[in-house]
Tab-separated table of C-alpha atoms and ligand atoms in Angstrom:
chain	number	residue	atom	x	y	z
A	1	MET	CA	-0.068	-0.060	-0.048
A	2	GLU	CA	1.127	3.547	-0.835
A	3	TYR	CA	0.980	5.914	2.049
A	4	SER	CA	1.351	9.536	2.321
A	5	LYS	CA	1.494	11.649	5.517
A	6	ALA	CA	-1.714	13.228	4.702
A	7	LEU	CA	-3.365	9.771	4.398
A	8	ILE	CA	-1.957	8.713	7.733
A	9	ASP	CA	-3.062	12.096	9.319
A	10	ASP	CA	-6.646	11.285	8.088
A	11	ILE	CA	-6.477	7.599	9.588
A	12	LYS	CA	-5.344	9.031	12.728
A	13	GLU	CA	-8.209	11.529	13.025
A	14	GLN	CA	-10.751	9.181	12.177
A	15	PHE	CA	-9.631	5.865	13.876
A	16	GLU	CA	-6.506	6.920	16.070
A	17	LEU	CA	-3.247	5.082	15.986
A	18	PRO	CA	-2.021	2.401	16.052
A	19	CYS	CA	-4.281	0.902	13.108
A	20	TYR	CA	-4.171	-2.029	10.910
A	21	VAL	CA	-4.807	-1.320	7.417
A	22	PHE	CA	-5.879	-3.994	4.931
A	23	ASP	CA	-5.321	-3.293	1.360
A	24	GLU	CA	-8.440	-5.258	-0.412
A	25	ASN	CA	-7.488	-4.862	-3.893
A	26	GLU	CA	-3.953	-6.306	-3.464
A	27	PHE	CA	-5.396	-8.815	-1.505
A	28	ARG	CA	-7.708	-10.116	-4.187
A	29	GLU	CA	-4.912	-9.906	-6.720
A	30	ASN	CA	-2.421	-11.997	-5.219
A	31	TYR	CA	-5.048	-14.655	-4.070
A	32	LEU	CA	-6.077	-14.968	-7.825
A	33	HIS	CA	-2.540	-15.128	-8.705
A	34	LEU	CA	-1.932	-18.142	-6.320
A	35	LEU	CA	-5.115	-19.793	-7.541
A	36	ASN	CA	-4.367	-19.291	-11.159
A	37	ALA	CA	-0.756	-20.417	-10.867
A	38	LEU	CA	-1.980	-24.048	-9.854
A	39	ARG	CA	-4.844	-24.027	-11.785
A	40	GLU	CA	-2.967	-23.900	-14.904
A	41	TYR	CA	-1.717	-27.179	-14.327
A	42	TYR	CA	-4.424	-28.758	-12.501
A	43	PRO	CA	-8.145	-27.277	-12.999
A	44	LYS	CA	-9.189	-28.987	-9.731
A	45	TYR	CA	-7.054	-26.821	-7.638
A	46	ASP	CA	-8.938	-25.013	-4.564
A	47	ILE	CA	-7.595	-22.734	-1.928
A	48	ALA	CA	-8.877	-23.474	1.968
A	49	TYR	CA	-8.071	-20.446	3.769
A	50	SER	CA	-6.474	-20.752	7.113
A	51	TYR	CA	-8.826	-18.941	9.581
A	52	LYS	CA	-6.043	-19.411	12.385
A	53	THR	CA	-3.772	-16.721	10.482
A	54	ASN	CA	-6.438	-14.016	10.427
A	55	TYR	CA	-9.890	-14.783	10.947
A	56	ALA	CA	-11.359	-11.117	10.441
A	57	PRO	CA	-14.856	-11.766	8.953
A	58	LYS	CA	-14.008	-9.244	6.279
A	59	LEU	CA	-11.242	-11.344	4.980
A	60	CYS	CA	-12.967	-14.541	5.106
A	61	SER	CA	-16.020	-13.153	3.104
A	62	ILE	CA	-13.715	-12.192	0.344
A	63	VAL	CA	-12.224	-15.691	0.179
A	64	LYS	CA	-16.028	-16.807	0.220
A	65	GLU	CA	-16.875	-14.654	-2.565
A	66	LEU	CA	-13.819	-15.682	-4.616
A	67	GLY	CA	-15.046	-19.452	-4.327
A	68	GLY	CA	-12.277	-20.271	-1.454
A	69	TYR	CA	-13.131	-23.011	1.367
A	70	ALA	CA	-12.753	-22.324	4.942
A	71	GLU	CA	-9.869	-24.269	6.810
A	72	VAL	CA	-10.882	-23.994	10.478
A	73	VAL	CA	-9.191	-26.011	13.697
A	74	SER	CA	-11.510	-25.234	16.340
A	75	ASP	CA	-15.378	-24.780	17.202
A	76	MET	CA	-14.574	-21.060	17.354
A	77	GLU	CA	-13.089	-20.846	13.859
A	78	TYR	CA	-16.046	-23.202	12.667
A	79	ASP	CA	-18.732	-20.840	14.047
A	80	ILE	CA	-16.864	-17.954	12.379
A	81	ALA	CA	-17.097	-19.763	9.042
A	82	ARG	CA	-20.677	-20.514	9.575
A	83	LYS	CA	-21.254	-17.068	10.408
A	84	VAL	CA	-19.703	-15.899	7.241
A	85	GLY	CA	-22.239	-17.993	5.441
A	86	TYR	CA	-20.249	-21.216	4.550
A	87	LYS	CA	-22.037	-24.607	4.178
A	88	ASN	CA	-20.436	-27.365	5.672
A	89	GLU	CA	-19.456	-28.924	2.598
A	90	LEU	CA	-16.956	-25.862	1.901
A	91	ILE	CA	-15.449	-26.007	5.276
A	92	ILE	CA	-12.249	-28.204	6.125
A	93	TYR	CA	-12.257	-29.201	9.766
A	94	ASN	CA	-8.543	-29.854	10.983
A	95	GLY	CA	-6.507	-29.625	14.003
A	96	PRO	CA	-5.498	-31.883	16.965
A	97	PHE	CA	-8.274	-30.478	19.243
A	98	LYS	CA	-11.943	-30.657	17.564
A	99	GLY	CA	-14.746	-29.457	19.841
A	100	PRO	CA	-18.322	-30.744	20.067
A	101	LYS	CA	-19.290	-29.328	16.769
A	102	MET	CA	-17.372	-31.891	14.984
A	103	GLU	CA	-20.155	-34.063	14.954
A	104	GLU	CA	-22.493	-31.277	13.514
A	105	HIS	CA	-19.937	-30.911	10.937
A	106	LEU	CA	-19.732	-34.536	9.928
A	107	LEU	CA	-23.632	-34.789	9.962
A	108	ASN	CA	-23.999	-31.688	7.462
A	109	ASN	CA	-21.347	-33.437	5.084
A	110	GLY	CA	-18.520	-31.272	6.176
A	111	ILE	CA	-14.866	-32.232	5.031
A	112	LEU	CA	-12.954	-33.755	8.315
A	113	ASN	CA	-9.385	-34.413	8.396
A	114	ILE	CA	-8.765	-36.814	11.636
A	115	ASP	CA	-5.747	-36.108	13.363
A	116	ASN	CA	-5.262	-39.143	16.019
A	117	MET	CA	-6.574	-42.535	16.724
A	118	ASN	CA	-8.874	-41.293	19.650
A	119	GLU	CA	-10.388	-38.776	17.460
A	120	LEU	CA	-10.938	-41.722	14.820
A	121	ASP	CA	-12.595	-43.758	17.697
A	122	ARG	CA	-15.188	-40.866	18.330
A	123	VAL	CA	-15.879	-40.318	14.513
A	124	ILE	CA	-16.647	-44.289	14.346
A	125	SER	CA	-18.736	-44.366	17.723
A	126	PHE	CA	-20.647	-41.326	16.499
A	127	ALA	CA	-21.424	-43.061	12.994
A	128	SER	CA	-22.683	-46.093	14.543
A	129	ASN	CA	-25.698	-44.214	15.636
A	130	TYR	CA	-26.680	-43.416	12.015
A	131	ASP	CA	-27.495	-45.145	8.663
A	132	LYS	CA	-25.915	-42.621	6.855
A	133	THR	CA	-22.267	-42.875	5.253
A	134	PHE	CA	-19.698	-40.425	6.788
A	135	LYS	CA	-16.893	-39.498	4.700
A	136	VAL	CA	-13.338	-38.632	6.203
A	137	GLY	CA	-10.201	-37.648	5.470
A	138	ILE	CA	-6.837	-38.599	7.659
A	139	ARG	CA	-3.965	-36.273	8.502
A	140	VAL	CA	-0.920	-37.805	7.840
A	141	ASN	CA	2.517	-37.425	9.768
A	142	ILE	CA	5.358	-37.799	7.191
A	143	SER	CA	8.744	-36.540	6.816
A	144	ILE	CA	9.334	-34.087	3.928
A	145	GLY	CA	12.989	-33.002	5.128
A	146	GLN	CA	11.830	-30.870	8.280
A	147	ASN	CA	14.575	-31.330	11.094
A	148	PHE	CA	11.943	-31.632	13.993
A	149	ILE	CA	9.295	-34.401	14.829
A	150	SER	CA	5.995	-33.017	13.689
A	151	ARG	CA	3.334	-33.772	16.710
A	152	PHE	CA	0.390	-33.867	14.296
A	153	GLY	CA	-1.290	-36.682	12.083
A	154	ILE	CA	-1.272	-40.382	12.194
A	155	ASP	CA	2.382	-41.678	11.738
A	156	ALA	CA	2.370	-42.829	7.991
A	157	GLU	CA	5.758	-44.513	8.621
A	158	SER	CA	4.657	-47.067	11.503
A	159	ASN	CA	1.572	-49.146	11.434
A	160	ASP	CA	-0.477	-46.627	12.586
A	161	LEU	CA	-1.650	-45.608	9.312
A	162	THR	CA	-2.463	-49.076	8.292
A	163	LYS	CA	-4.499	-49.832	11.491
A	164	ALA	CA	-6.438	-46.202	10.946
A	165	VAL	CA	-7.462	-47.410	7.512
A	166	ASN	CA	-8.338	-51.018	8.388
A	167	LEU	CA	-10.656	-49.597	11.420
A	168	ILE	CA	-12.327	-47.451	8.783
A	169	LYS	CA	-12.906	-50.309	6.404
A	170	GLU	CA	-14.355	-52.411	9.076
A	171	CYS	CA	-17.049	-49.860	9.455
A	172	ASN	CA	-19.773	-50.043	6.939
A	173	ASN	CA	-20.912	-46.227	7.232
A	174	VAL	CA	-17.456	-44.599	7.542
A	175	LYS	CA	-15.568	-43.668	4.335
A	176	LEU	CA	-11.770	-42.864	3.759
A	177	VAL	CA	-12.042	-40.117	0.788
A	178	GLY	CA	-8.976	-38.025	1.447
A	179	PHE	CA	-5.525	-37.359	2.838
A	180	HIS	CA	-4.033	-34.317	4.410
A	181	CYS	CA	-0.712	-33.298	5.715
A	182	HIS	CA	0.653	-29.931	6.761
A	183	ILE	CA	4.176	-29.190	8.078
A	184	GLY	CA	5.145	-25.986	9.220
A	185	GLN	CA	8.548	-24.117	8.633
A	186	CYS	CA	8.870	-26.030	5.607
A	187	ARG	CA	8.354	-23.786	2.505
A	188	SER	CA	11.136	-24.871	0.144
A	189	LEU	CA	10.517	-26.571	-3.326
A	190	SER	CA	12.118	-29.776	-2.206
A	191	ALA	CA	9.616	-30.083	0.849
A	192	TRP	CA	6.547	-29.477	-1.448
A	193	GLU	CA	7.654	-32.019	-3.947
A	194	ASN	CA	8.431	-34.428	-1.445
A	195	ARG	CA	4.741	-34.052	0.249
A	196	THR	CA	3.016	-34.081	-3.096
A	197	LYS	CA	4.585	-37.375	-4.069
A	198	GLN	CA	3.995	-39.004	-0.745
A	199	LEU	CA	0.500	-37.973	-0.555
A	200	LEU	CA	-0.097	-39.248	-3.948
A	201	LYS	CA	1.562	-42.752	-3.043
A	202	LEU	CA	-0.526	-43.021	0.178
A	203	ALA	CA	-3.794	-42.306	-1.698
A	204	ASP	CA	-2.695	-44.902	-4.432
A	205	MET	CA	-2.097	-47.372	-1.461
A	206	TYR	CA	-4.931	-46.746	0.810
A	207	ILE	CA	-7.835	-45.351	-0.636
A	208	ASP	CA	-10.046	-47.481	-2.927
A	209	GLY	CA	-10.635	-45.801	-6.164
A	210	ILE	CA	-9.849	-42.291	-6.764
A	211	PRO	CA	-9.698	-40.106	-3.614
A	212	GLU	CA	-12.164	-36.945	-3.501
A	213	TYR	CA	-9.389	-34.723	-2.366
A	214	ILE	CA	-5.770	-34.559	-1.283
A	215	ASP	CA	-4.886	-31.626	0.902
A	216	LEU	CA	-1.184	-30.614	1.010
A	217	GLY	CA	-1.840	-28.331	3.634
A	218	SER	CA	0.132	-24.739	3.966
A	219	GLY	CA	3.500	-23.179	4.194
A	220	MET	CA	4.496	-21.498	0.630
A	221	PHE	CA	6.031	-18.511	0.912
A	222	GLY	CA	3.852	-15.494	-0.250
A	223	ASP	CA	4.796	-12.591	-2.307
A	224	MET	CA	6.612	-10.132	-0.479
A	225	PRO	CA	8.780	-6.892	-0.817
A	226	SER	CA	12.402	-7.563	-1.881
A	227	ASP	CA	14.006	-6.152	1.649
A	228	LEU	CA	12.003	-9.092	3.277
A	229	LYS	CA	12.758	-11.359	0.524
A	230	GLY	CA	16.454	-10.955	0.992
A	231	GLN	CA	16.270	-12.281	4.598
A	232	PHE	CA	15.308	-15.592	3.243
A	233	SER	CA	17.607	-18.017	1.354
A	234	SER	CA	15.281	-18.589	-1.249
A	235	VAL	CA	11.572	-17.372	-2.090
A	236	PRO	CA	9.829	-19.658	-4.817
A	237	THR	CA	7.378	-18.025	-6.971
A	238	TYR	CA	3.791	-19.446	-7.119
A	239	GLU	CA	4.524	-20.618	-10.574
A	240	GLU	CA	7.633	-22.766	-9.228
A	241	TYR	CA	5.229	-24.222	-6.416
A	242	ALA	CA	2.773	-25.186	-9.010
A	243	CYS	CA	5.428	-27.206	-10.908
A	244	VAL	CA	6.062	-29.149	-7.884
A	245	THR	CA	2.362	-29.599	-6.830
A	246	ALA	CA	-0.208	-29.079	-9.357
A	247	LYS	CA	1.783	-30.128	-12.413
A	248	ILE	CA	2.471	-33.526	-10.763
A	249	PHE	CA	-1.164	-33.895	-9.917
A	250	ASN	CA	-2.042	-33.593	-13.451
A	251	GLU	CA	0.516	-35.889	-14.525
A	252	HIS	CA	-0.523	-38.436	-11.954
A	253	TYR	CA	-4.470	-38.249	-12.673
A	254	ILE	CA	-4.060	-37.730	-16.449
A	255	ASP	CA	-6.130	-40.593	-17.728
A	256	ILE	CA	-8.856	-39.729	-15.108
A	257	PRO	CA	-11.845	-37.792	-16.654
A	258	LEU	CA	-12.122	-34.147	-14.886
A	259	GLU	CA	-15.156	-34.803	-12.979
A	260	ASN	CA	-13.592	-37.625	-11.246
A	261	LYS	CA	-10.375	-36.215	-10.527
A	262	PRO	CA	-9.634	-35.432	-6.641
A	263	VAL	CA	-9.487	-31.784	-5.742
A	264	LEU	CA	-6.319	-30.764	-4.946
A	265	PHE	CA	-6.276	-28.168	-1.855
A	266	THR	CA	-3.684	-26.188	-0.128
A	267	GLU	CA	-4.270	-24.188	3.006
A	268	PRO	CA	-2.631	-20.722	2.789
A	269	GLY	CA	-2.861	-18.379	5.538
A	270	THR	CA	0.125	-16.036	5.685
A	271	THR	CA	0.517	-16.793	2.019
A	272	VAL	CA	-2.385	-14.907	1.117
A	273	ASP	CA	-2.824	-12.495	3.922
A	274	ASN	CA	0.598	-11.331	5.303
A	275	ARG	CA	1.572	-8.810	2.564
A	276	TYR	CA	-1.789	-7.051	2.497
A	277	ILE	CA	-2.193	-5.793	6.079
A	278	ASP	CA	0.077	-3.024	7.731
A	279	LEU	CA	0.271	-1.318	11.146
A	280	ILE	CA	0.610	2.232	11.482
A	281	ALA	CA	2.227	3.168	14.855
A	282	GLU	CA	3.444	6.547	16.081
A	283	VAL	CA	6.505	7.334	17.961
A	284	ASP	CA	5.847	8.332	21.621
A	285	GLY	CA	9.192	9.283	22.535
A	286	VAL	CA	12.902	8.865	22.298
A	287	LYS	CA	15.431	8.176	24.882
A	288	LYS	CA	19.268	7.241	25.203
A	289	LEU	CA	20.263	4.455	27.723
A	290	LYS	CA	24.109	4.081	28.390
A	291	GLY	CA	24.809	5.240	24.920
A	292	LYS	CA	22.011	3.186	23.189
A	293	ASP	CA	19.072	4.812	21.327
A	294	PHE	CA	15.465	3.786	21.715
A	295	ALA	CA	12.141	4.810	20.006
A	296	ILE	CA	9.196	4.094	22.204
A	297	LEU	CA	6.233	3.161	19.913
A	298	ASN	CA	2.589	3.134	20.832
A	299	CYS	CA	2.227	-0.484	19.550
A	300	SER	CA	3.868	-3.783	20.910
A	301	ILE	CA	5.478	-6.816	19.197
A	302	HIS	CA	2.035	-8.522	20.052
A	303	ASN	CA	0.656	-6.383	17.320
A	304	LEU	CA	2.912	-7.632	14.759
A	305	GLY	CA	2.697	-11.224	14.269
A	306	ASP	CA	4.924	-13.978	14.418
A	307	VAL	CA	7.085	-12.836	11.652
A	308	ALA	CA	8.302	-9.681	13.466
A	309	CYS	CA	10.093	-12.219	16.079
A	310	SER	CA	12.295	-13.819	13.337
A	311	VAL	CA	12.991	-10.900	10.652
A	312	LYS	CA	13.203	-7.136	10.288
A	313	LEU	CA	9.676	-6.285	8.763
A	314	PRO	CA	9.590	-3.810	5.992
A	315	ILE	CA	8.953	-0.248	7.520
A	316	GLN	CA	8.279	3.110	6.106
A	317	VAL	CA	8.908	6.090	8.223
A	318	PHE	CA	6.909	9.419	7.849
A	319	GLU	CA	8.676	12.704	9.459
A	320	CYS	CA	5.836	14.651	11.292
A	321	SER	CA	7.767	16.674	13.508
A	322	ASN	CA	10.646	19.121	13.057
A	323	ASN	CA	12.201	17.785	16.272
A	324	SER	CA	13.542	14.522	14.341
A	325	LYS	CA	17.250	13.761	14.551
A	326	GLU	CA	19.636	11.159	12.841
A	327	TYR	CA	20.243	7.848	14.762
A	328	ILE	CA	22.417	4.974	14.119
A	329	ASP	CA	21.702	1.511	15.271
A	330	MET	CA	18.174	2.658	17.328
A	331	ASP	CA	15.969	-0.068	18.556
A	332	PHE	CA	12.062	0.585	18.226
A	333	VAL	CA	10.606	-0.783	21.504
A	334	GLY	CA	7.013	-1.316	22.207
A	335	TYR	CA	4.328	0.139	25.033
A	336	THR	CA	4.513	-3.095	27.226
A	337	CYS	CA	7.037	-3.716	30.203
A	338	LEU	CA	8.796	-6.569	28.598
A	339	GLU	CA	12.366	-6.320	27.768
A	340	ARG	CA	11.769	-8.485	24.616
A	341	ASP	CA	8.967	-6.161	23.232
A	342	VAL	CA	11.299	-4.834	20.224
A	343	PRO	CA	9.370	-4.424	17.364
A	344	TYR	CA	12.485	-3.500	15.290
A	345	LYS	CA	16.057	-3.512	15.823
A	346	GLY	CA	19.076	-1.449	14.494
A	347	PHE	CA	17.243	1.423	12.800
A	348	SER	CA	19.612	4.074	11.237
A	349	GLY	CA	17.964	7.209	10.186
A	350	LYS	CA	16.181	10.269	11.065
A	351	ILE	CA	13.249	10.056	13.499
A	352	GLY	CA	11.370	12.062	16.213
A	353	LYS	CA	8.542	12.054	18.511
A	354	GLY	CA	5.023	11.875	16.803
A	355	ASP	CA	6.668	10.493	13.538
A	356	TYR	CA	4.645	7.558	11.911
A	357	ILE	CA	6.197	4.289	11.456
A	358	VAL	CA	4.274	1.890	8.980
A	359	PHE	CA	5.079	-1.901	9.494
A	360	GLY	CA	4.357	-4.010	6.482
A	361	ASN	CA	3.569	-7.820	6.217
A	362	VAL	CA	1.834	-8.050	9.396
A	363	GLY	CA	-1.462	-9.924	7.986
A	364	GLY	CA	-0.769	-13.280	9.582
A	365	TYR	CA	-1.001	-14.251	13.420
A	366	SER	CA	-1.137	-10.564	14.471
A	367	ASN	CA	-4.829	-9.308	15.206
A	368	VAL	CA	-5.782	-12.898	16.015
A	369	ASP	CA	-2.918	-13.465	18.359
A	370	LYS	CA	-2.693	-10.150	20.395
A	371	PRO	CA	-3.414	-10.704	23.824
A	372	PRO	CA	-5.306	-8.124	25.933
A	373	PHE	CA	-2.146	-7.672	27.809
A	374	ILE	CA	-1.570	-3.966	29.053
A	375	LEU	CA	-3.580	-2.524	26.428
A	376	PRO	CA	-6.732	-3.592	24.417
A	377	GLN	CA	-6.315	-4.186	20.496
A	378	CYS	CA	-6.064	-1.346	18.118
A	379	PRO	CA	-8.706	-0.863	15.011
A	380	MET	CA	-8.683	-2.291	11.693
A	381	ILE	CA	-9.542	-0.741	8.456
A	382	GLY	CA	-9.657	-1.605	4.765
A	383	ILE	CA	-9.216	0.455	1.783
A	384	LYS	CA	-10.478	-0.296	-1.564
A	385	ASP	CA	-10.300	1.952	-4.639
A	386	SER	CA	-9.511	4.866	-2.163
A	387	LYS	CA	-12.608	4.145	-0.030
A	388	VAL	CA	-11.863	3.601	3.708
A	389	TYR	CA	-14.100	1.302	5.774
A	390	VAL	CA	-13.927	-0.301	9.333
A	391	ILE	CA	-12.947	-4.274	9.777
A	392	LYS	CA	-12.772	-4.055	13.414
A	393	ARG	CA	-13.259	-1.077	15.649
A	394	LYS	CA	-10.975	-0.334	18.506
A	395	GLU	CA	-11.329	-2.507	21.493
A	396	THR	CA	-12.193	-0.848	25.186
A	397	THR	CA	-11.395	-1.670	28.639
A	398	GLU	CA	-15.271	-2.573	28.692
A	399	ASP	CA	-14.616	-5.230	26.079
A	400	ILE	CA	-11.766	-6.808	28.069
A	401	LEU	CA	-13.741	-6.628	31.424
A	402	SER	CA	-16.857	-8.028	29.766
A	403	THR	CA	-16.340	-11.419	30.672
A	404	TYR	CA	-14.896	-10.842	34.212
A	405	VAL	CA	-17.073	-10.841	37.237
A	406	PHE	CA	-17.154	-7.631	39.307
A	407	ASN	CA	-19.776	-8.503	41.965
A	408	GLU	CA	-18.103	-10.985	44.493
A	409	HIS	CA	-21.735	-12.178	45.551
A	410	SER	CA	-22.313	-13.867	42.319
A	411	PHE	CA	-19.415	-16.507	43.250
B	1	PLP	C1	-3.318	-27.166	9.279
B	1	PLP	C2	-2.579	-25.882	8.921
B	1	PLP	N1	-2.985	-25.351	7.692
B	1	PLP	C3	-2.592	-24.010	7.259
B	1	PLP	C4	-1.685	-23.118	8.182
B	1	PLP	C5	-1.229	-22.067	7.386
B	1	PLP	O1	-0.010	-21.824	7.178
B	1	PLP	P1	0.832	-20.903	6.753
B	1	PLP	O2	0.884	-19.570	7.738
B	1	PLP	O3	2.049	-21.200	6.337
B	1	PLP	O4	0.088	-20.459	5.493
B	1	PLP	C6	-1.449	-23.758	9.484
B	1	PLP	C7	-0.585	-23.166	10.182
B	1	PLP	O5	-0.045	-23.329	11.277
B	1	PLP	C8	-1.941	-25.198	9.833
B	1	PLP	O6	-1.734	-25.751	10.913
């Protein structure tokens, strides 16, 4: 998003700072870029948007309007998808801890990926009360080159997967129709090629006939500005990811008519939302301590999402006062009382009280991951074709206190 001081002045006056700003046009464009890159090879590719990364209903509604599915991992996220207007057929319920809505979802023909043997028992026992056939998928635990043991899914490299598949086969009204995997922190092309080939092989081995879907999870790099890109060893394009996923699917199912080919899902979250939300903050003051310069901001690391902890976010600075001075290796610190609350390290340039700092790439795990710690959450607005609208109003102390009980007699 292109900012000017005048635009930020306006946003400050109407909504107060800090404030999240969502760029709707660019979000849509990037979403369609990803979708079309994979559909180019495999027309039955669909996106299931990962709610955990940012479940702001506005974003979820745009995904729905663009034909995407909802990927949820809790009853809360499931409720959001339903409130956004999703039918169960277009909701994928994943995750290791499914709530009581799992059964409602199954009854209404929702897509469900089973994470573990206890959950499989739960599904089988629920199904035994009905005449209807319930379709399920299994999240498999595979190795795709990661350097840790993933805690999710059913182990495809032990007997567990065979046991799970056999248990399903023994039930006359539960049917295995898909496989799912998701391994975080594994965004390379080789990791994607690896998971694609392994899931196709498992589907050939374990599913009778052609699966209804294969869900490769998420973990693609999204499009990003070059200063952020330079902090990673390699950032593939969507076209390159398509070659190690959709192209391989196309070759694998080349002889199957389109209507019978399985749906290929991926579950992008940060891939589609990170770049399209910025946070505008303001410098509240500057100080020098033992020779080190600090700028105190009116936001905290909690506003900025996961990625701010591991990389330097792209920033734009807007000088607003005539008291700005040149600094070298200054740290921007947040409003909390945590020493680790350092949204940006090593800034060199001109800055002063009242200046604006725009943090880019904060769409994923930011507003949804902000605890009510020290201050409530700031507002979020969207901009489309220069029109500004509210996505989330500023939280108040009353919002935070609304779940606490003040009257001791009610205990
Ligand atoms: C099952 C599942 N799908 C999708 C995602 C979203 O991943 P990303 O943020 O890499 O897009 C996650 C993130 O943890 C996940 O656990």
